[in-house]
Short mmCIF file of C-alpha atoms and ligand atoms in Angstrom, two decimals:
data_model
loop_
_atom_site.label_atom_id
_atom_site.label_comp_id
_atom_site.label_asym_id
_atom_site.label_seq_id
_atom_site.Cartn_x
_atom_site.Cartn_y
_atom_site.Cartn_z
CA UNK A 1 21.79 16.69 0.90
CA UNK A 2 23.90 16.62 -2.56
CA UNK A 3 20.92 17.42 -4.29
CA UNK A 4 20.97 20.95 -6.03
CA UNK A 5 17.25 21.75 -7.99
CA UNK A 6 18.44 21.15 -12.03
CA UNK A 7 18.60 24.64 -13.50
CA UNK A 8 21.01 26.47 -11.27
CA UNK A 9 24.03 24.48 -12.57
CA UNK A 10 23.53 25.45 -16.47
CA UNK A 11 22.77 21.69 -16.61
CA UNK A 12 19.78 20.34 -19.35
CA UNK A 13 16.93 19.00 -17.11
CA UNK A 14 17.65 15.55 -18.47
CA UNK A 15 21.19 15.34 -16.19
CA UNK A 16 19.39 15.24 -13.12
CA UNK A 17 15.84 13.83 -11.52
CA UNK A 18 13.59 16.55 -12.23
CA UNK A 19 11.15 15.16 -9.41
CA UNK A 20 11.47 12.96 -6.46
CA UNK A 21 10.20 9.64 -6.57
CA UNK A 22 5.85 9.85 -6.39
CA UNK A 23 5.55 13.21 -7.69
CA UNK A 24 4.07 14.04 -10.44
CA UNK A 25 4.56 17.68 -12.19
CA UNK A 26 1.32 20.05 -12.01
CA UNK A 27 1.60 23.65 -13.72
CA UNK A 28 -1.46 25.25 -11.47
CA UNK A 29 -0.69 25.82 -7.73
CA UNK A 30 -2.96 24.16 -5.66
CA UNK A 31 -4.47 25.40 -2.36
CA UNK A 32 -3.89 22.71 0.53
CA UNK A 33 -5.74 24.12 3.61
CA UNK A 34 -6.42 22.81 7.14
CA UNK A 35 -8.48 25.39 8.42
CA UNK A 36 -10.39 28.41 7.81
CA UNK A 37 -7.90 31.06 6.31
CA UNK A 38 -6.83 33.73 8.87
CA UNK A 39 -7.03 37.39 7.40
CA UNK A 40 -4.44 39.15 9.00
CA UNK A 41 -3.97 43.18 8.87
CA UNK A 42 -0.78 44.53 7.59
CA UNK A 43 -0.89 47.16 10.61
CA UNK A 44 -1.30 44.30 13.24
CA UNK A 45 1.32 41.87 11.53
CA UNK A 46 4.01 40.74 13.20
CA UNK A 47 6.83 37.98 12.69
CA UNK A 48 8.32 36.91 16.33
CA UNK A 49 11.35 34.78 16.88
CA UNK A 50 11.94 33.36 20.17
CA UNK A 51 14.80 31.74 22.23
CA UNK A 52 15.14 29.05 24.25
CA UNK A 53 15.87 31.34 27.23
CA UNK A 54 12.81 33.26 26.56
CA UNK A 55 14.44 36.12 24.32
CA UNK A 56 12.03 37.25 22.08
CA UNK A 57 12.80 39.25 18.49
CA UNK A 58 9.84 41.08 16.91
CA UNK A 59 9.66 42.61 13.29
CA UNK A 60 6.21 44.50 11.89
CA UNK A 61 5.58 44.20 7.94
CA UNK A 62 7.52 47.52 7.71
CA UNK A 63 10.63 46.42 9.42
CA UNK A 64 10.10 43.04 7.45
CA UNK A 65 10.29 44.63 4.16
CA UNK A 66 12.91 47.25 5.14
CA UNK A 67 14.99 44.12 5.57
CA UNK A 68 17.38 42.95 2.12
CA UNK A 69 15.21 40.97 -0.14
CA UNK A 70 16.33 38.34 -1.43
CA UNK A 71 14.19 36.68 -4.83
CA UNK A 72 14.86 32.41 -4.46
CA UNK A 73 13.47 30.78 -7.98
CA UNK A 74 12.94 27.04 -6.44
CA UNK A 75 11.15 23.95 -6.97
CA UNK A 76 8.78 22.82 -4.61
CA UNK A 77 7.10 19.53 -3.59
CA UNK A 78 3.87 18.68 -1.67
CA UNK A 79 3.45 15.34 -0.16
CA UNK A 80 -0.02 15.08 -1.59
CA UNK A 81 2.70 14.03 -4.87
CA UNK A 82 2.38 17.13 -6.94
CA UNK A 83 5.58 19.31 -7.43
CA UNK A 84 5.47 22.65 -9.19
CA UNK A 85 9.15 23.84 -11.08
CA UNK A 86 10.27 27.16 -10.46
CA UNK A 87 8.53 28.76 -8.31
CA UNK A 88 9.55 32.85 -8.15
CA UNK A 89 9.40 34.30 -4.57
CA UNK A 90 10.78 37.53 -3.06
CA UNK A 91 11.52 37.23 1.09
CA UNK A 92 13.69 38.20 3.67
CA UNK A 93 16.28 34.97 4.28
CA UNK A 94 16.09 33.33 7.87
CA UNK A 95 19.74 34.03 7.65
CA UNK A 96 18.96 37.24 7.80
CA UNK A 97 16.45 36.78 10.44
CA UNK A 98 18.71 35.06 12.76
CA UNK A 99 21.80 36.83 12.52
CA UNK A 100 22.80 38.06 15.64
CA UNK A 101 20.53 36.09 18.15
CA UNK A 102 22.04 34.17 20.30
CA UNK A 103 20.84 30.71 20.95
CA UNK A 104 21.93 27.00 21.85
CA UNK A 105 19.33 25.53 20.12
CA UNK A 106 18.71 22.59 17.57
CA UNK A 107 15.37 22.39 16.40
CA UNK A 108 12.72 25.02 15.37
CA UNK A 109 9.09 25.28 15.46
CA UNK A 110 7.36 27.37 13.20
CA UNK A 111 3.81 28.92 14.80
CA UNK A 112 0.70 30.11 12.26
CA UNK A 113 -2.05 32.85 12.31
CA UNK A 114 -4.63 29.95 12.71
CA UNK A 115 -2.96 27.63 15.21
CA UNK A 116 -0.64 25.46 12.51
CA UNK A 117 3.06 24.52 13.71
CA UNK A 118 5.54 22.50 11.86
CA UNK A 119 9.25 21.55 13.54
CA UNK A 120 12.39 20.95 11.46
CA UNK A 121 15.97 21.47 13.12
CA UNK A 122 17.56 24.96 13.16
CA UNK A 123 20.52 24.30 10.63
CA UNK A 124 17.76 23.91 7.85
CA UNK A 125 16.51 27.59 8.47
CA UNK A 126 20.33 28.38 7.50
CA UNK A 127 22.46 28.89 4.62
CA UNK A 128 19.88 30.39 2.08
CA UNK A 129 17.64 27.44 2.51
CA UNK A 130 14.38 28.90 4.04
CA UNK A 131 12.67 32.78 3.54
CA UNK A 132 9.85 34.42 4.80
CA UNK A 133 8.37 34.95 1.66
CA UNK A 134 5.68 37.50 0.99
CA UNK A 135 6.12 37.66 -2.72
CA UNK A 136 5.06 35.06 -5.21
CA UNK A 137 5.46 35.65 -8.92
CA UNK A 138 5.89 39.37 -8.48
CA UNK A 139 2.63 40.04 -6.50
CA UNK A 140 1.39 39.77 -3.14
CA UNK A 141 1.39 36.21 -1.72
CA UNK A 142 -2.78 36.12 -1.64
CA UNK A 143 -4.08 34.80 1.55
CA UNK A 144 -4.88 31.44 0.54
CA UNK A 145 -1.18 30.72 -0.40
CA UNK A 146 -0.30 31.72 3.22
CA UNK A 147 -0.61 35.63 2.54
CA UNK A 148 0.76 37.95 4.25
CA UNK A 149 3.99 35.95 4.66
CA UNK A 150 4.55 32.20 4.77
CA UNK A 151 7.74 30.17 5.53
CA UNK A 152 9.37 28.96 2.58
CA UNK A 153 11.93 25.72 3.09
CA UNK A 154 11.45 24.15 -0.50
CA UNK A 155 14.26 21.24 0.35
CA UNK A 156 11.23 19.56 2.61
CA UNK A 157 8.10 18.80 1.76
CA UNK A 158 5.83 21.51 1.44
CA UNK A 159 4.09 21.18 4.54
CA UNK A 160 6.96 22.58 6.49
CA UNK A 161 6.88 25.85 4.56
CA UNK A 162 3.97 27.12 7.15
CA UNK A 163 1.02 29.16 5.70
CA UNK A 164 0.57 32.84 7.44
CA UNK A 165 4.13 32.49 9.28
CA UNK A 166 3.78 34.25 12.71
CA UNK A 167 6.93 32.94 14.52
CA UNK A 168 9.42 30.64 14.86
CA UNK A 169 10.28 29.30 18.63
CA UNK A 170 13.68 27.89 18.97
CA UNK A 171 14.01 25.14 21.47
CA UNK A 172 16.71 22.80 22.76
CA UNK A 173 13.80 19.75 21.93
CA UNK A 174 12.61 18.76 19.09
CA UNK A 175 8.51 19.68 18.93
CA UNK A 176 6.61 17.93 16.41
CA UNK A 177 4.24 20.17 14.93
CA UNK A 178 0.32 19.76 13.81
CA UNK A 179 0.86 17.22 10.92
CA UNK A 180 4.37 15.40 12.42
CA UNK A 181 2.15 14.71 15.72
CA UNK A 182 -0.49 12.73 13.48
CA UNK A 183 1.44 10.28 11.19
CA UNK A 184 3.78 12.59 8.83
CA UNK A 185 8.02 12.32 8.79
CA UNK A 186 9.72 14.61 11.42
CA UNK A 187 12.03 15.72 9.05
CA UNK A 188 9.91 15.83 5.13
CA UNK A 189 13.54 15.22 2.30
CA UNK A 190 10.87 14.77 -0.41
CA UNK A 191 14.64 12.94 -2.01
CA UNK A 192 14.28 10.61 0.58
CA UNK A 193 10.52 10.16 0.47
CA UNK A 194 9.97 10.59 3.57
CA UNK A 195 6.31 11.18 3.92
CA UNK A 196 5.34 9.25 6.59
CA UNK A 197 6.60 8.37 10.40
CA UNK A 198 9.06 5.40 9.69
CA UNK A 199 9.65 6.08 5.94
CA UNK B 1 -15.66 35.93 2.49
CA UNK B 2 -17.38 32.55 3.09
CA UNK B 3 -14.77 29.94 3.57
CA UNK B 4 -16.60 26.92 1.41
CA UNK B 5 -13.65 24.79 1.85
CA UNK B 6 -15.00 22.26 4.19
CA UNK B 7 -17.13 19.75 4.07
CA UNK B 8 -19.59 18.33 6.67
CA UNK B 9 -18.43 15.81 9.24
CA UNK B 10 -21.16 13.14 6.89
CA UNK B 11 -18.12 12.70 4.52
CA UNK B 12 -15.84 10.95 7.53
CA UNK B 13 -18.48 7.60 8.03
CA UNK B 14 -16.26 5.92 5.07
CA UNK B 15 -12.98 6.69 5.93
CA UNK B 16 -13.75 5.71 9.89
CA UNK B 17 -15.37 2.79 8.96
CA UNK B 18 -12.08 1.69 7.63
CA UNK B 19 -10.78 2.11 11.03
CA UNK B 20 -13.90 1.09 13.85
CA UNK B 21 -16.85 -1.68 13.59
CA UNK B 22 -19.02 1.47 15.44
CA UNK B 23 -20.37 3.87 12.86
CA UNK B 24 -18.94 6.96 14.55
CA UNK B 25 -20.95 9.22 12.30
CA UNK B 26 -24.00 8.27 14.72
CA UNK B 27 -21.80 9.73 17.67
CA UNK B 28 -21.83 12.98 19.86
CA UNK B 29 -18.72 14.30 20.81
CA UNK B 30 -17.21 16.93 23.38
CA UNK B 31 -14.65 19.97 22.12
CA UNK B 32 -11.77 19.81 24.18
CA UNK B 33 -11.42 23.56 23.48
CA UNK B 34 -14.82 25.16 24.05
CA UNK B 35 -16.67 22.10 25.68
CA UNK B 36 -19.39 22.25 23.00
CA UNK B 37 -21.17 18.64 22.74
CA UNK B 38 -22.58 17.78 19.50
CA UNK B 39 -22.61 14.96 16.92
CA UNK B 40 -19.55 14.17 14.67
CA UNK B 41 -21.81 15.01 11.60
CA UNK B 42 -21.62 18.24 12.22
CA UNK B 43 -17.67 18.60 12.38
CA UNK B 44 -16.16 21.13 9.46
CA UNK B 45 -14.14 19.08 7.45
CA UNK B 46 -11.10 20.17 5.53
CA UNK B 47 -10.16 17.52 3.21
CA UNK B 48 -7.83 19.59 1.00
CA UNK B 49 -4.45 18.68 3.04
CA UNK B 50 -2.28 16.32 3.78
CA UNK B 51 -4.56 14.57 6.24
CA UNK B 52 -8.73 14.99 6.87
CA UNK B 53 -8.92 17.62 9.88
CA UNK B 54 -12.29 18.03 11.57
CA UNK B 55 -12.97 21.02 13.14
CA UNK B 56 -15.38 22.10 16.06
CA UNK B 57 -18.71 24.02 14.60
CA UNK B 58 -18.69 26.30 17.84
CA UNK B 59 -15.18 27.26 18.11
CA UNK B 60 -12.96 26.04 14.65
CA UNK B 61 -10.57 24.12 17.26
CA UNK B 62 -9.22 20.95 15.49
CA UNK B 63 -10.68 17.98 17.20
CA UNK B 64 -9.89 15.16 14.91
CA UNK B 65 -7.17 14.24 12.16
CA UNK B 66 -6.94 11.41 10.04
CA UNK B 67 -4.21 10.38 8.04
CA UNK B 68 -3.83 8.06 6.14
CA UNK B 69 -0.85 6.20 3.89
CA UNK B 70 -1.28 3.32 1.85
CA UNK B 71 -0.54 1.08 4.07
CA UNK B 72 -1.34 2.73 7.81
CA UNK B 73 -3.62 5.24 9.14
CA UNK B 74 -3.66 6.93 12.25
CA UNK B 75 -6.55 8.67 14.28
CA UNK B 76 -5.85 11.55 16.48
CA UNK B 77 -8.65 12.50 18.75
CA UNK B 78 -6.97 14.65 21.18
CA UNK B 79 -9.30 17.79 20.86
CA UNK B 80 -12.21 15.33 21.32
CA UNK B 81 -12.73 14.67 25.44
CA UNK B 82 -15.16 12.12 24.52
CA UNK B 83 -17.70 10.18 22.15
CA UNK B 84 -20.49 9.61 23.04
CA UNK B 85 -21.60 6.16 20.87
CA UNK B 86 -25.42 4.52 20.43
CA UNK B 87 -25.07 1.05 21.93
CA UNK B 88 -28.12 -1.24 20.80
CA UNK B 89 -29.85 -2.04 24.03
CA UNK B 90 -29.94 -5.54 23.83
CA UNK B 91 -26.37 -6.11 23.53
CA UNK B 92 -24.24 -7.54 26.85
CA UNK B 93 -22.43 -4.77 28.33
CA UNK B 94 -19.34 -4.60 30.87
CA UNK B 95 -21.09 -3.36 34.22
CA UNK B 96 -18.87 -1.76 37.15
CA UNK B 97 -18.45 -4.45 39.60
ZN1 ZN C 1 -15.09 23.89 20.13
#
């Protein structure tokens, strides 16, 4: 990568990019939706991680938030070309959420309440790169934001930060997910442009 | 809540027409996920994302994306089984032998 967002080095803006190449800046957040937007209960929420032997890890909302918090600031970018400048989110890290299992595996697909998957390899859910985030500027994410919880990988485009998160299956394959099968980048470094297959 | 996010399946005759000589707006289609048969008109249409996605009436299953970059588009029809297209009757047709 060798790209760190501006702002966490004590660096003025003007040092670094602010934006990839093709994005413009946009101050509102806009709503990008595929599909009706699932309302899920709190009391039937649930957040499932499974292996590629068939090992599955479950957490409810109240396990999920009894879990250390952590509170990223990051920049994120949508390959519709708008990119929004620090962004304030409280989650629980995927470090945190994979510590302890035991697994082989390379790539991950996340699974939605609603049917949406995205893939992106395992090591990218590591190292304080990706969150279940359920927070976004100090309130409840709402619904149409991906409310309850939505996976939050801002170093890829924002379609691989999956709206209403339900699970992430680990697998030994890579697994293109719902926009990767139908002309998007497998992998999404919005540094790399890489918004479509072949980019 | 009424979801008032989609659009109705009218809006995809331009952007197909791109793509196929047919006007596939005139077509019937099946659901692969509920079986429902009905015209491509009446598809919910979410054109706020990445990509249009069309969605079954009867059942919200996705049976058509279409994405498109400046300089390629692709089609995927996968939760269609088939389409079902008016042919103009006077037209030669391919005939089983
Ligand atoms: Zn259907």
């Amino acid at each position: 990568m060798g790209i760190v967002s501006p702002g966490f080095q004590g660096r003025p803006r003007s040092a670094e990019p602010a934006l990839p190449a093709g994005q413009y800046l946009t101050q509102d957040f806009p709503v990008l939706s595929a599909g009706p937007t699932p309302r899920v209960s709190l009391d039937t929420w649930e957040f499932v991680i499974s292996t590629e032997g068939g090992v599955e890890y479950r957490w409810s909302w109240d396990e999920l938030r009894g879990l250390p918090q952590d509170t990223p600031t990051v920049d994120i970018h949508c390959v519709t070309r708008w990119s929004k400048l620090g962004t304030s989110w409280q989650g629980v890290s995927l470090d945190t959420l994979l510590e302890g299992i035991g697994t082989a595996a390379h790539y991950a697909q996340a699974h939605s309440y609603g049917g949406y998957t995205t893939n992106l390899p395992l090591a990218d859910l590591r190292g304080g790169r990706a969150w279940v985030a359920h927070t976004y500027d100090g309130a409840p994410l709402p619904a149409e934001h991906g409310g309850p919880a939505r996976l939050l990988v801002p170093h890829l485009y924002f379609w691989k930060s999956a709206k209403w998160v339900r699970g992430i299956r680990l697998t030994t394959t890579d697994q293109p997910g719902f926009w990767e099968t139908a002309g998007y980048h497998d992998y999404g470094d919005p540094w790399r442009e890489q918004r479509y297959q072949g980019d | 809540m009424t979801d008032m996010s989609y659009l109705d399946g009218n809006m995809l005759d331009g952007p197909l027409r791109e793509l196929f000589a047919v006007d596939l707006s005139t077509a019937t289609g099946r659901c692969e996920h509920c079986g429902m048969i009905g015209p491509m008109a009446a598809l919910q249409v979410y054109p706020h994302a990445p990509g249009l996605v069309g969605r079954c009436p009867n059942c919200a299953g996705v049976m058509l994306r279409l994405v498109r970059s400046p300089d390629r588009a692709w089609l995927d029809l996968r939760g269609v089984t088939y389409l079902q297209v008016p042919m103009p009757l006077d037209q030669p047709h391919p005939r089983p032998l």
